[in-house]
Every structure is written in C-alpha cells, then in structure tokens.
Coordinates of C-alpha atoms in Angstrom, one line a residue:
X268 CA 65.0 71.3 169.8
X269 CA 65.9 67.7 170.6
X270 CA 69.9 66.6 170.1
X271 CA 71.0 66.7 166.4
X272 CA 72.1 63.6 164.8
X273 CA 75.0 63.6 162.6
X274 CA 77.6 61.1 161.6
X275 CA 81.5 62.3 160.7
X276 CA 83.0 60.5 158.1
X277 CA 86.6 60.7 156.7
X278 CA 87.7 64.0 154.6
X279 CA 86.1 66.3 156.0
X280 CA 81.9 64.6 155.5
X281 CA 79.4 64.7 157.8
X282 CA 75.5 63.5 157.3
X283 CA 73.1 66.0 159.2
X284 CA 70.2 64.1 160.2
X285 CA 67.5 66.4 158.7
X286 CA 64.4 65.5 161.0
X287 CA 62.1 65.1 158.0
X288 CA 59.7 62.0 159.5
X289 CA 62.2 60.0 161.4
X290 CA 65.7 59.7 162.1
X291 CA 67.6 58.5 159.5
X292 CA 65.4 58.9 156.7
X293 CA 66.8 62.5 155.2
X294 CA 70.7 63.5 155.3
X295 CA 72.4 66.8 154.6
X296 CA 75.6 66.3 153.4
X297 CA 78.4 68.5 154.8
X298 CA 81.9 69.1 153.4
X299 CA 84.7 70.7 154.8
X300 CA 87.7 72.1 152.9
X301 CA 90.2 74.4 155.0
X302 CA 87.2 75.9 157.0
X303 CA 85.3 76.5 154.2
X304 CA 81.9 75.0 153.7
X305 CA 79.6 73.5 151.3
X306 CA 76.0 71.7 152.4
X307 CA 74.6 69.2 149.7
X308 CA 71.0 68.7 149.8
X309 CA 69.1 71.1 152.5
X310 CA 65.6 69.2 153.5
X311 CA 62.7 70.9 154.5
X312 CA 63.0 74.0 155.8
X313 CA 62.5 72.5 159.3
X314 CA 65.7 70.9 158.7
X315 CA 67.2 74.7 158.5
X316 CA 67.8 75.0 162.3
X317 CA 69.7 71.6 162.6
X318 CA 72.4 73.1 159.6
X319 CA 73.3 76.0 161.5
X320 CA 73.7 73.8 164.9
X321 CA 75.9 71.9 163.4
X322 CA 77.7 74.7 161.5
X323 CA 78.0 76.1 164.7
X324 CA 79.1 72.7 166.2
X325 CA 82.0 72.5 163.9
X326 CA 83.6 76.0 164.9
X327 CA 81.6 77.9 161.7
X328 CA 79.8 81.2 161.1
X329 CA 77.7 81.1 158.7
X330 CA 79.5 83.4 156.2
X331 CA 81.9 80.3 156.0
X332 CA 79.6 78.6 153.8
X333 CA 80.3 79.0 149.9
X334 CA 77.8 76.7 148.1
X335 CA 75.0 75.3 148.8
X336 CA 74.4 71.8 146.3
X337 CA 70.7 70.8 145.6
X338 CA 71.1 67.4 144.0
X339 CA 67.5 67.8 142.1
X340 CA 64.4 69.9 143.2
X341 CA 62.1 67.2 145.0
X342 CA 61.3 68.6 147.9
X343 CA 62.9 66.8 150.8
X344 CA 66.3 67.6 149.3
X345 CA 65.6 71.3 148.1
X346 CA 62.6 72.3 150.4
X347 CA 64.4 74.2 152.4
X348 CA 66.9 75.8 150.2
X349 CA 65.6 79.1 150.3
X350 CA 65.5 79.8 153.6
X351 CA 68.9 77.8 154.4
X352 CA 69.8 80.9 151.6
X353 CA 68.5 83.5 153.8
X354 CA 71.0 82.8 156.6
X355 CA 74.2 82.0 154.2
X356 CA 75.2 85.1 153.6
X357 CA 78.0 84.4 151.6
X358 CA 76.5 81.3 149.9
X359 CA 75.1 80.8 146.2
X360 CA 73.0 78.3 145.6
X361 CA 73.8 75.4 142.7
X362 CA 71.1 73.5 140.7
X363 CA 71.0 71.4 137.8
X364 CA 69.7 73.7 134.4
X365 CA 66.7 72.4 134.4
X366 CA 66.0 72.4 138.1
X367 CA 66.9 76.1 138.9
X368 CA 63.6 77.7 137.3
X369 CA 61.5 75.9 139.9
X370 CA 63.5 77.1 143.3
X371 CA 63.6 80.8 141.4
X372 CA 59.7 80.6 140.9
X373 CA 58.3 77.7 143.1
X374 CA 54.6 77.9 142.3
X375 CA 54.7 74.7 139.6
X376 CA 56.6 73.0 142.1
X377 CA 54.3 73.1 145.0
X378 CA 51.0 72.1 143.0
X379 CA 53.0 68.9 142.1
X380 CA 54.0 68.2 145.1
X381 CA 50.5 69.0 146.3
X382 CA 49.3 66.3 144.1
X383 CA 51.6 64.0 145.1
X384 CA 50.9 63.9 149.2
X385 CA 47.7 66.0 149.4
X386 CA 47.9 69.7 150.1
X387 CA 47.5 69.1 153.6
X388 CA 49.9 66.7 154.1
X389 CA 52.7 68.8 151.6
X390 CA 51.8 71.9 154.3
X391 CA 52.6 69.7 157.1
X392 CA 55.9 68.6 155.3
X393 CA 57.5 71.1 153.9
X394 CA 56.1 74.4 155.1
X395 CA 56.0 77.7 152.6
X396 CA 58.7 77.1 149.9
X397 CA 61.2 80.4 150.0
X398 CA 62.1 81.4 146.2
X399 CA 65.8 81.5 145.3
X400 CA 67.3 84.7 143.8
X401 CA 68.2 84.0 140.6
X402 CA 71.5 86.5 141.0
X403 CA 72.7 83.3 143.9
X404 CA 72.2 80.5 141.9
X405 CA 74.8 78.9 139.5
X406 CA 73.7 76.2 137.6
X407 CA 75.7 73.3 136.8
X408 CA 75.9 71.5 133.7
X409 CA 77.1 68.1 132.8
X410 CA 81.2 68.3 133.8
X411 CA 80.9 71.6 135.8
X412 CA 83.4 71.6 138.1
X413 CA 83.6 73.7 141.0
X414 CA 86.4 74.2 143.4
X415 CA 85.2 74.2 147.2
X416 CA 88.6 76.2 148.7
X417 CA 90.8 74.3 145.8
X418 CA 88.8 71.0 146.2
X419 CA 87.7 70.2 143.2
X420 CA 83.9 68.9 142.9
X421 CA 82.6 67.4 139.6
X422 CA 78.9 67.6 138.5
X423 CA 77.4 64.8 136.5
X424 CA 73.9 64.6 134.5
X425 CA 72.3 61.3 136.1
X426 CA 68.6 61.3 134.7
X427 CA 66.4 58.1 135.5
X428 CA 65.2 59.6 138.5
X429 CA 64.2 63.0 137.8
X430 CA 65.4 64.8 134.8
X431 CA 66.7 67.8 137.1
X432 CA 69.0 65.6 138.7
X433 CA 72.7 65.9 139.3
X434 CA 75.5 63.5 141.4
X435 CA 78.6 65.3 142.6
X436 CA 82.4 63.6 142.7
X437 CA 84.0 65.2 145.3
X438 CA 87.7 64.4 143.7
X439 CA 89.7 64.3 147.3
X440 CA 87.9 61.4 148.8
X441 CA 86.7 59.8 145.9
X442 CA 83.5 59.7 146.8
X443 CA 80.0 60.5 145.1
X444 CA 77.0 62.5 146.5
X445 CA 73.8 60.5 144.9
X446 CA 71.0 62.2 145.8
X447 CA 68.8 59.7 144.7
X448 CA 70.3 58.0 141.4
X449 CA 72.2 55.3 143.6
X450 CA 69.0 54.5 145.7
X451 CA 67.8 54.1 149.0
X452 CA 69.6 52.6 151.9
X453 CA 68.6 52.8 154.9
X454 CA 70.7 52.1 158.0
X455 CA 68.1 49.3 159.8
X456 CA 68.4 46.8 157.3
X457 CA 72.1 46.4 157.6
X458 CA 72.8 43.2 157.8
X459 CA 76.5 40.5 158.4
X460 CA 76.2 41.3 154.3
X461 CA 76.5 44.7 154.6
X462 CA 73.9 47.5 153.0
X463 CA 70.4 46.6 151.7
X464 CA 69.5 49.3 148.4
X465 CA 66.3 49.6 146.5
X466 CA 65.6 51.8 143.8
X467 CA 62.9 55.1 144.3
X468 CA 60.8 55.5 141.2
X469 CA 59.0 58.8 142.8
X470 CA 56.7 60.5 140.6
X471 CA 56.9 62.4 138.2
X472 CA 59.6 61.6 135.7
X473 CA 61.2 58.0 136.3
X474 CA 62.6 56.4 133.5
X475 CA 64.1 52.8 133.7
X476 CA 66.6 53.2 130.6
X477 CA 68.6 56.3 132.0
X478 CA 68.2 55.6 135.4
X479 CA 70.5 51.9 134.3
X480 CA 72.5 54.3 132.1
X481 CA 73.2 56.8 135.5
X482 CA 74.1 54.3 138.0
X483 CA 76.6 52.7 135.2
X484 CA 78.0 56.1 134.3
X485 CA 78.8 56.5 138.6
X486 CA 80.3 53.2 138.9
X487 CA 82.3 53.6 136.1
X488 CA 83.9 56.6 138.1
X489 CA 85.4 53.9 140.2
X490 CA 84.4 55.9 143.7
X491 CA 85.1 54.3 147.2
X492 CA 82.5 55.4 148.8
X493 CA 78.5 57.0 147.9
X494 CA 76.4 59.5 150.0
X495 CA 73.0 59.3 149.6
X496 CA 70.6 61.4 151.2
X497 CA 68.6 58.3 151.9
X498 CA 70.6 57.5 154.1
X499 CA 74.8 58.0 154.6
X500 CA 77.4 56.5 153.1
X501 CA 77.3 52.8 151.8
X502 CA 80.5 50.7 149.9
X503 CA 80.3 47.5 148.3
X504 CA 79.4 49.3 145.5
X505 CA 79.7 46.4 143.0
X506 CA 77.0 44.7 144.8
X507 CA 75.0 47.0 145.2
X508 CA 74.8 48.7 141.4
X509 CA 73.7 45.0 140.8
X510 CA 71.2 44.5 143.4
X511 CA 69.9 48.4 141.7
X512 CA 69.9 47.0 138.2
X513 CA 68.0 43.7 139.5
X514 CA 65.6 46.1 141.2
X515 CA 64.5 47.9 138.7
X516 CA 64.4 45.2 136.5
X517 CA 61.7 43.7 138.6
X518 CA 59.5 47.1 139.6
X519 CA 59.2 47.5 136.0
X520 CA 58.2 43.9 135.2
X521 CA 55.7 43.8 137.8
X522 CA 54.4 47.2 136.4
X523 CA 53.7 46.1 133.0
X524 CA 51.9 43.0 134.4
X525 CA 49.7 45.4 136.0
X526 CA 49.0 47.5 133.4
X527 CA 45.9 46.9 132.4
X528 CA 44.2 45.8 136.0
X529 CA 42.5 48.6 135.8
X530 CA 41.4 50.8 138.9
X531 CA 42.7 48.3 141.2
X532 CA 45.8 49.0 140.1
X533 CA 47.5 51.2 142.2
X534 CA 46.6 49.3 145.0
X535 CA 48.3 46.0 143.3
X536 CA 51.8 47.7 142.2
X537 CA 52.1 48.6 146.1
X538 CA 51.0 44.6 146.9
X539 CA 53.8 43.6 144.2
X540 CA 56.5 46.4 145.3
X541 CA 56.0 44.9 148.7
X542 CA 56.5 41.1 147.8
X543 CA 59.4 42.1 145.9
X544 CA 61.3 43.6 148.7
X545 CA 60.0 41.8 151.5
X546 CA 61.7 38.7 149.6
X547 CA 64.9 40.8 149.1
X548 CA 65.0 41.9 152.7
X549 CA 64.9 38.5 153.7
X550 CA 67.5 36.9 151.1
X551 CA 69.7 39.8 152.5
X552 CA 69.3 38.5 156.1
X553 CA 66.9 41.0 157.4
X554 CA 65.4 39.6 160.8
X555 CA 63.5 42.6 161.6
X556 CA 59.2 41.6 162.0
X557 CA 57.1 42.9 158.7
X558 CA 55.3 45.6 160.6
X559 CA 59.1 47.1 161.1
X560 CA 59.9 46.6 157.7
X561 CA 56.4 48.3 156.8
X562 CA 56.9 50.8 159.1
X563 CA 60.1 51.8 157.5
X564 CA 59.2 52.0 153.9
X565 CA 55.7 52.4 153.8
X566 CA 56.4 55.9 152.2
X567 CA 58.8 54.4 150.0
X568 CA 56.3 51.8 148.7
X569 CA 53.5 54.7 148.1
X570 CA 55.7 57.1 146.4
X571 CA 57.3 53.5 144.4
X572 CA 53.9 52.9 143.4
X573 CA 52.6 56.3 142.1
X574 CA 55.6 56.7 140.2
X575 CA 55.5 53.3 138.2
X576 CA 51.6 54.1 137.8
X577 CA 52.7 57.5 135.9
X578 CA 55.7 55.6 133.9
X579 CA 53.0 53.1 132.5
X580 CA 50.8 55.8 131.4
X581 CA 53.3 57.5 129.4
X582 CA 55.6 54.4 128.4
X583 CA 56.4 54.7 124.7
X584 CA 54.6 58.1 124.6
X585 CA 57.9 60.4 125.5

C-alpha cells in the first residue's frame, strides 16, 4: 500500500486520508485523549487498512480504541464501519437513532446506494457492506454526551443533509466534527482568502430549511475550528456559514427554475450547479483551469444534481 496521508492538528486531531477516489477527498477523523482513541467517520472499507497504519503510527493497539463515531450512514463516511468493528476489539460503534438500523441490517442501504451510482460502480466503491452488532452500537440522541477518557464529546441533531445525521463538539478544543452539515471544502481551492465551501445536497433526503437551521445551530456554538470529512479542518467560520447560506440559497433557486424543463432536466441543474460555482471559485480567487476545477467536483456536481432533482419532486409533499 502507497504512503498514508494524514495531517496532525492541535489537541490531539488528526485527518486520515481515506483513499476513497483521490487524495483529499475523504478524511477520518482521529482523536486522542490520554492514549485512548476515538475514529469519527470510517470510509470505505478500503479505507480500513490506512486506520490501523496510522493507529499503529501513533504508538496504538487496536484495543486502545473506545468509539468509533459515524456522523450519518452515507456510505463514504460509514462504509467501512463494520469491518473497522471487526478489528476494534474494544470499540462500540455510535450512530444517530435513526441511522443505526441501516449499519445493523444494511440490505436498504445498499439498494440506495445502488441507485444512486449504479450497482457496478457502488461494488467498485464501497465493496460488501459488513453489518454492525446491534449489542456494539450506542446511539446518540440530540445532547448525548460521551466522555472519550474524561473528554467530554457533545452530539447534536443537524438534519438538512440527511435526517440520520449527527455533528460532534469535542469540548477541549472547541472544535466541531461536520460530517457533512458544514459542507465541502476542499483543500485546492484555497486561496490569499482562505477556504472556498459549497453545500452537498446528495440524495436522498436534503432539505433547505433544516439544513439553514443546522449550520446556525453550529455556529451558534461559537467553535474555533470545524472538521469536515470533505476535507480537514477550515476557520473563518463567519464567512463561511455565509457563503453556505448564499449557496444554498442559489442551488435551490436555480432548482425551482428548472422544475418543470422536463427530461432535460437533470442535465440543466448540473449546467446551473456548475455556473454557480464556477463564478464563486473565481470571485474567491481560484486560478486553477476549468478542467481542474471539473475534475475536482465533477462528483460533487452529479450527486448536487440528483439530489435537488429528488427535493423538487417531493417539495411541499413531506
């Protein structure tokens, strides 16, 4: 296996790289409290072999892990959960209450994900999904706290996303793990005006109301920093909420402009999500070529797309 990539931060945080596409697309968060462990997020289960490098990197046996945090059930967050399990011994697994069925019995899962990529593509990508024991999980309500080694971590409901979603406040450092409520940032489009963030409204369950509601509920937590699994940690968090709330303010507009054009349709969200960011990027001092820039997010744009397709079907029907 090629190098790992992982970035120390203050407090004890790390950011595994979790080889899912291309570097610096997917991170596993790491915290470290006293030589105990907790892993946030797990990516595919071909991610599972660079965890227990880097466990091993940092002077820990596997036994030294106590939780192990899936923000929400997608699949490049939680795909490999159940075989990351399988070499914890010591670990239990936490999930938000309505995401824990699915990694107990992943069959549902699967098929959706399926649909999504193409059951091809979904083999390629995530490999057979391990089931969870439901005697290691602990699901976590809104304000379950949890103490990694006395180091108290806060769970908080942030729907908008996914309804199965969770962000966790990790008290000592101040800091939030986003999964994907706070967006996506990736590290190439840093810029002399810092981090560039977009919104992901992936399929199945994106809704623009709670989603606004989530990222105000995080910011009014006054962290320093976020962790997102796309990608690492970013500050200038006042900014950035904003440039969210613009964001999907103007996926949603373009959206209902489109929603009645009919077949085409799909096709012309992805031409409009495109023009939109294209034109952020560049206000935000991006220099890198369009095909870069395409290269980058054309995943992003897809999965943006499908999503706001599904949220116009079922606008004012939920």
């Amino acid at each position: 296996m090629d190098q790992i990539r992982y970035i120390d931060y203050q407090d004890g945080i790390s950011a595994i790289d979790a080889q899912y596409k291309r570097p610096g697309l997917v991170a596993i968060h790491l915290l470290i409290e006293g030589g105990r462990a907790a892993i946030i997020d797990s990516g595919t289960n071909r991610s599972v072999d660079c965890v227990m490098q880097v466990l091993a990197a940092k002077g820990l046996q596997p036994q030294d892990v106590d939780y192990l945090i899936i923000t929400h059930v997608h699949l490049d967050h939680a795909g490999g959960a159940g075989e990351l399990l399988r070499r914890l011994p010591n670990a239990r697994t936490v999930l938000h209450p309505r995401g824990a069925r699915h990694l107990v019995d992943p069959t549902k899962l699967i098929a959706g994900v399926a649909t999504v990529y193409g059951t091809d593509e979904a083999e390629r990508s995530f490999g057979q999904i391990v089931p969870i024991p439901r005697d290691r999980i602990i699901e976590a309500p809104d304000q379950f706290g949890l103490a990694l080694n006395g180091r108290n971590l806060l769970f908080i409901d942030t729907p908008g996303h996914a309804r199965h979603h969770f962000c966790i406040l990790d008290e000592r450092s101040r800091a939030i793990f986003t999964g994907d409520t706070f967006g996506l940032s990736y590290r190439e489009f840093d810029t002399s005006n810092g981090e560039f963030i977009f919104p992901t409204t992936t399929p199945v369950q994106f809704d623009p109301p709670a989603l606004h509601a989530s990222i105000d509920r995080l910011m009014h937590l006054s962290p320093r920093n976020m962790f997102l699994t796309h990608f690492g940690r970013v500050g200038n968090l006042e900014r950035l909420a904003k440039d969210l709330h613009e964001c999907i303010d103007a996926f949603v507009s373009l959206a209902r402009n489109l929603r009645d054009a009919g077949p085409p349709r799909h096709g012309l969200i992805k031409r409009e999500i495109e023009r939109v960011l294209l034109a952020r990027l560049a206000q935000h001092g991006c220099r890198l070529k369009r095909e870069s820039i395409m290269d980058l997010m054309q995943m992003d744009i897809e999965l943006n797309a499908q999503g706001l397709g599904v949220w116009l079907d079922h606008e004012g029907t939920n």
